[in-house]
XYZ file of C-alpha atoms in Angstrom:
339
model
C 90.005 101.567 40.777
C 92.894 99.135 40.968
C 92.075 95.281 41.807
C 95.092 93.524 42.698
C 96.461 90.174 42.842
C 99.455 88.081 43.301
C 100.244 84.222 42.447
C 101.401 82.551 45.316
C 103.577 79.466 45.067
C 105.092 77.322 47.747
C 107.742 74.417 47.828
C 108.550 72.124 50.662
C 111.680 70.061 50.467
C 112.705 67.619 53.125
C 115.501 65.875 53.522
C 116.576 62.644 55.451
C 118.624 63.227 58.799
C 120.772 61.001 61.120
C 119.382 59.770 63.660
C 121.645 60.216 66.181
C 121.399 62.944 68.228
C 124.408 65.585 69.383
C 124.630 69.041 69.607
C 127.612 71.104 67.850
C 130.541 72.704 69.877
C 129.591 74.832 72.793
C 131.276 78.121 72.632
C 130.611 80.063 75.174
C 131.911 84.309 75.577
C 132.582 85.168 79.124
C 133.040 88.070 81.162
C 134.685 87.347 84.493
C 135.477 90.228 87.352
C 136.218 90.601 90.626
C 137.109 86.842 91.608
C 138.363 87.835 94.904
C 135.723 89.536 96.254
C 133.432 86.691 95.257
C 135.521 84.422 97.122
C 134.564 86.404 100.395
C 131.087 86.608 99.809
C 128.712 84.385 101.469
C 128.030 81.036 99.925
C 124.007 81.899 99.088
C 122.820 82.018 95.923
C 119.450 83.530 95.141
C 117.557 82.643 91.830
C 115.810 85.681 90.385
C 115.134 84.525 87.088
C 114.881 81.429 85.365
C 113.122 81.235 82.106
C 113.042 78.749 78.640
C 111.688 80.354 75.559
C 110.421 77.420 73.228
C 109.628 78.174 70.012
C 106.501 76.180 68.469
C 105.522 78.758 65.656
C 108.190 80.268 63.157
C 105.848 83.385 60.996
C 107.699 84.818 58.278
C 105.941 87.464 55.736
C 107.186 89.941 53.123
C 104.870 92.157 51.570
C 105.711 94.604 48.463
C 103.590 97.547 47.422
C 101.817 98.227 44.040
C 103.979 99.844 41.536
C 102.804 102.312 39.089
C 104.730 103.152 36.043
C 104.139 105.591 32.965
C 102.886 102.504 30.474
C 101.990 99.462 33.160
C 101.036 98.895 36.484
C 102.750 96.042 38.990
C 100.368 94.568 41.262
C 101.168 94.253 45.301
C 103.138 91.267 46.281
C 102.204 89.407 49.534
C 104.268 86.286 50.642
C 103.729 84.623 54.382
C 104.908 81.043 55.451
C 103.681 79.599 58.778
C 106.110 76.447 60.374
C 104.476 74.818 63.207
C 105.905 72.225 65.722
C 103.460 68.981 66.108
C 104.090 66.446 68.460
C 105.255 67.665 71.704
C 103.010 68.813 74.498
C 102.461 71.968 77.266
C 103.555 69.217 79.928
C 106.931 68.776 77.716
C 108.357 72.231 77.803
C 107.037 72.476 81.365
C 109.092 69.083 82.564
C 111.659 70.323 80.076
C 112.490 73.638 82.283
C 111.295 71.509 85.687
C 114.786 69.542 85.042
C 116.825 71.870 83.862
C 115.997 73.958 87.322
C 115.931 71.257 89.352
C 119.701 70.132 87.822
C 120.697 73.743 88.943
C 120.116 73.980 92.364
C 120.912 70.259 93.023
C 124.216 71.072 91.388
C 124.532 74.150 93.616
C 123.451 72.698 96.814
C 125.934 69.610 96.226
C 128.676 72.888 95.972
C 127.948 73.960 99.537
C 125.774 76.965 98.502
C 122.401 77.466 100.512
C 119.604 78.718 97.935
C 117.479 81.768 99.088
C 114.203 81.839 99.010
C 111.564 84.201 97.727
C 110.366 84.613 101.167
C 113.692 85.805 102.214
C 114.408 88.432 99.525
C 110.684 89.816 99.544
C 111.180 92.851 101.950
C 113.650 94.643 99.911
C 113.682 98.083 98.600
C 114.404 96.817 95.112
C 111.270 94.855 95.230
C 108.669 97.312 97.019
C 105.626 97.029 94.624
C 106.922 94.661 92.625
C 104.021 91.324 91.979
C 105.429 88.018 93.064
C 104.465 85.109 90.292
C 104.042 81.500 91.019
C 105.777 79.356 87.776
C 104.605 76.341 86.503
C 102.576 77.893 83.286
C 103.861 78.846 79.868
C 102.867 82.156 78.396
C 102.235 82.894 74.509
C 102.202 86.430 74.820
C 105.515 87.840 75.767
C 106.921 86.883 71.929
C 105.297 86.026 68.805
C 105.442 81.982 67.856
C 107.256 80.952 71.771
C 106.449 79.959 74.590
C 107.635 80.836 77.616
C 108.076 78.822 80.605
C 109.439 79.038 84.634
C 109.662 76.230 86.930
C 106.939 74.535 88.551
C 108.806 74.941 91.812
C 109.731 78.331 91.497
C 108.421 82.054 92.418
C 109.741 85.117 91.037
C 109.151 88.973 91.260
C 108.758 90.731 88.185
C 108.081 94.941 88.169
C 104.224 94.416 86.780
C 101.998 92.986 84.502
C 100.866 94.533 81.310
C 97.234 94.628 79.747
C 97.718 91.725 77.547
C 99.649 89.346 79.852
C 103.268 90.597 79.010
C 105.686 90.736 82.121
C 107.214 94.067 82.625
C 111.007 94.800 82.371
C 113.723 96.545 83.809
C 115.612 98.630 81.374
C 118.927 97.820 82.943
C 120.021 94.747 84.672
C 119.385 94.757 88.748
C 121.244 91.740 89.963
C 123.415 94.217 91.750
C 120.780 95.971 93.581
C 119.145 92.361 94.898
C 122.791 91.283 96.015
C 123.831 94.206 98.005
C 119.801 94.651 99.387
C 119.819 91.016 100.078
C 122.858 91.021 102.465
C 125.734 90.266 99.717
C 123.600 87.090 98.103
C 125.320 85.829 94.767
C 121.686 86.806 92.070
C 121.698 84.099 89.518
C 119.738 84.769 86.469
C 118.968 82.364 83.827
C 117.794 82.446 80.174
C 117.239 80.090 77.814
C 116.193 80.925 74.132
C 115.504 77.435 71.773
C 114.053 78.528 68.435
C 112.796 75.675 65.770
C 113.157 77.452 62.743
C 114.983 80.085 60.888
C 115.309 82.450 57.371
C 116.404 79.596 55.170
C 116.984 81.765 52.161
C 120.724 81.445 50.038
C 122.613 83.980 48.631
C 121.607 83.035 45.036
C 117.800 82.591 45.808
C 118.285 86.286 47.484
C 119.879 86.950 44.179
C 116.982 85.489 41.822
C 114.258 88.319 41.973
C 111.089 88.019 40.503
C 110.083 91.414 41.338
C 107.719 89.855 43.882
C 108.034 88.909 47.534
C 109.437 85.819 48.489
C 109.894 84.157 51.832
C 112.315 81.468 52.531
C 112.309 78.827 55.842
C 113.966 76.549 57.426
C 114.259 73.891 60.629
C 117.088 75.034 62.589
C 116.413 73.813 66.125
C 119.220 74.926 68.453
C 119.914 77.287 71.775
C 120.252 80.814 69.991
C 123.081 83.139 70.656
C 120.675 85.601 69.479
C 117.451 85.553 71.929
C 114.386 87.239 70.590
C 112.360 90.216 70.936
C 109.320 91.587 70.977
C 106.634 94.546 71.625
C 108.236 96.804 74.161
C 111.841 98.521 74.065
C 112.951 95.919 77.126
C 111.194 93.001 76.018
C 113.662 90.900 75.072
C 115.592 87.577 76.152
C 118.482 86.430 75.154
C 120.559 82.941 76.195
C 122.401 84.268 79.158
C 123.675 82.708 82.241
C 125.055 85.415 84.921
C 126.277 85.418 88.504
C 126.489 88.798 89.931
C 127.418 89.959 93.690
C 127.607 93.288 95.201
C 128.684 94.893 98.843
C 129.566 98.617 97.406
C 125.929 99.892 97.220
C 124.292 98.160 94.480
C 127.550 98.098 92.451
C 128.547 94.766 90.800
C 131.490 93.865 92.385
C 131.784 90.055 91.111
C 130.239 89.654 87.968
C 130.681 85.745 86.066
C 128.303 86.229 83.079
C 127.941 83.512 79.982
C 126.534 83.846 76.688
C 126.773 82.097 73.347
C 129.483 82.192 70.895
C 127.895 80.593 68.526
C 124.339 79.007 68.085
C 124.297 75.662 69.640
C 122.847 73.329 67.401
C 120.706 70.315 68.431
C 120.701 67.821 65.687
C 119.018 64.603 64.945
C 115.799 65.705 66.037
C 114.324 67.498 63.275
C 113.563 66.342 60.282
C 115.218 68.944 57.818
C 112.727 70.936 56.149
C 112.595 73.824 53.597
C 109.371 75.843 53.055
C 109.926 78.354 50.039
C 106.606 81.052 49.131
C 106.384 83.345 46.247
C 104.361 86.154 45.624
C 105.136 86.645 41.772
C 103.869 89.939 40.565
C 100.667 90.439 38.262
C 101.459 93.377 35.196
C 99.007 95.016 33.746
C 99.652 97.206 30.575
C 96.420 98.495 29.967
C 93.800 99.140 27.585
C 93.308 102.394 25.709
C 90.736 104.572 26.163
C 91.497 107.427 24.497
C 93.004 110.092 25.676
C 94.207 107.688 28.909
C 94.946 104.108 29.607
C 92.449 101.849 32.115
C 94.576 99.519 33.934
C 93.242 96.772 36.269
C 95.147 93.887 38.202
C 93.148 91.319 40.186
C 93.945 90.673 44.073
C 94.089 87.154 45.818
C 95.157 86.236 49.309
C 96.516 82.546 50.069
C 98.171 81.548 53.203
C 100.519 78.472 53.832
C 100.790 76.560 57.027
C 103.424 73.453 56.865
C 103.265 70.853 60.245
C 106.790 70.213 61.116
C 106.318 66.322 63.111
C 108.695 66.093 65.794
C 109.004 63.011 68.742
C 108.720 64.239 71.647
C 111.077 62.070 73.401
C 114.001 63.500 70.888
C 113.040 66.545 71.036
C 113.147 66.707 75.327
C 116.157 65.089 74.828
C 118.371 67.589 72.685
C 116.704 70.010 74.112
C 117.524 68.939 77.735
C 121.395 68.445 76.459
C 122.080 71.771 74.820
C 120.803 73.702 77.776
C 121.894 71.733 80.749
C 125.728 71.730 78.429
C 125.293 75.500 78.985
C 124.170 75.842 82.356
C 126.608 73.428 83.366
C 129.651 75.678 81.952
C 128.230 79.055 83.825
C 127.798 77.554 86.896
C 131.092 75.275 86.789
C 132.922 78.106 85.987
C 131.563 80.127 88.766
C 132.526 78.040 91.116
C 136.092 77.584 90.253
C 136.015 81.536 90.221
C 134.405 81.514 94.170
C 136.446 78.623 95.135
């Protein structure tokens, strides 16, 4: 029988920041197609999806198994760090996305185009048995450590609802279907993916092995390029901003889609922050007892949670100007495109 163990050892360093706040270069990639059609189509635009994922809980673990060897035994490594936002509310990343959607349509009714409603687009094929959700509430299911949030103002349809609260995806996108069903409409869909936190481990720390497991993090708040995932094969969201319209049976034939580049990174707001755990491993070599050797290697668990402060009113703020900076690029550049 084989107790095991494992000495766990953190480090936190912090570091001052600036406090001014910016956000790094936008770079945005683009796909752009069929400009003149789009120019023909009607000037309706009809929001089917408009989410902010907000991260408030960054989880990393490693875990290594017990080795055994002909003369010793290496115990079972397990390392976990836990990085926490505290200081900002629900009612902050709920006004957060309320002004960000709000700044959307204001900026697309002030272009001439009429917004369609729910009520309008809730007879079509595409739709039939789909639920319609109210927004307004942020949901901690759909991925691990974020939470994510629709408008107050807003109703959606989504193709179900799963056991534990997790909305129910398309594999493939179906702006094109909505369009052509809803009499050539332009279907804007918007997401918006703001992590807080991120694998903060160097080359030469990756290098260092202590034949244990070792998790490194980081603060890193930004709008990711990369999205996130999580249970399900089409549960996933990435930062994407995409106008599509269709009159060629549910065929995109003017697409204006946006994504990141790059991360954009919202700095002076966080206060930079390095949480380091090691799980080093226990040996055992044995004792002798005759004609075999009794090993034994003691087992521990220990689990560390660092608070990562933030003000509120900086962290609406950056927030609020790396997404609307995106936004504002997709839907600018749509417009030249229908214009």
């Amino acid at each position: 029988m084989y107790r095991l163990s494992y000495l766990f050892l953190t480090l936190v360093f912090a570091l001052n920041t600036a406090d001014a706040q910016s956000i790094s270069e936008l770079q945005v990639s683009s796909t752009e197609t069929g400009k003149g059609k789009l120019r023909k189509a009607p000037k309706k635009v009809y929001i089917a999806d408009f989410k902010v994922c907000y991260q408030v809980l960054y989880v990393a673990q490693e875990k290594k198994k017990a080795r055994v060897y002909s003369d010793m035994i290496q115990s079972a490594t397990d390392a976990k760090i836990s990085m926490g936002l505290q200081g900002i509310s629900e009612a902050d990343l709920v006004s957060n996305t309320d002004y960000l959607y709000n700044h959307v349509v204001q900026k697309l009714t002030a272009a001439g185009y009429q917004i369609v409603t729910p009520d309008e687009m809730a007879g079509i094929k595409e739709f039939k048995g789909w639920e319609r959700k109210k927004g307004g509430g942020l949901s901690n299911v759909q991925f691990e450590g974020f939470l994510m949030s629709t408008p107050t103002n807003f109703e959606y349809f989504i193709k179900g609802t799963k056991e534990d609260g997790r909305e129910k995806n398309t594999f493939t996108d179906n702006s094109a279907k909505i369009s052509y069903q809803g009499d050539n409409v332009s279907v804007l869909k918007i997401s918006l993916v703001v992590p807080m936190a991120e694998d903060g481990e160097s080359y030469m720390s990756a290098a260092f092995d202590l034949g244990g497991a070792k998790v490194v993090g980081q603060t890193a708040l930004k709008l990711s390029k990369r999205g996130v995932s999580g249970k399900g094969i089409s549960n996933a969201l990435g930062t994407n901003c995409s106008f599509v319209n269709s009159e060629a049976m549910g065929l995109p034939t003017s697409i204006c889609q946006y994504s990141l580049k790059e991360d954009l990174d919202i700095e002076g707001v966080l206060e930079k922050t390095k949480v380091k755990a090691v799980a080093v491993a226990n040996i055992s070599w044995g004792v002798s007892a005759g004609l075999f050797k009794y090993f034994e290697v003691e087992n521990s668990f220990m689990e560390k949670v660092t608070a990562i402060p933030v003000d509120p009113e900086k962290y609406n703020k950056g927030v609020r100007m790396a997404c609307k900076a995106f936004v504002d690029y997709g839907i600018d550049d749509f417009l030249k495109n229908a214009n």
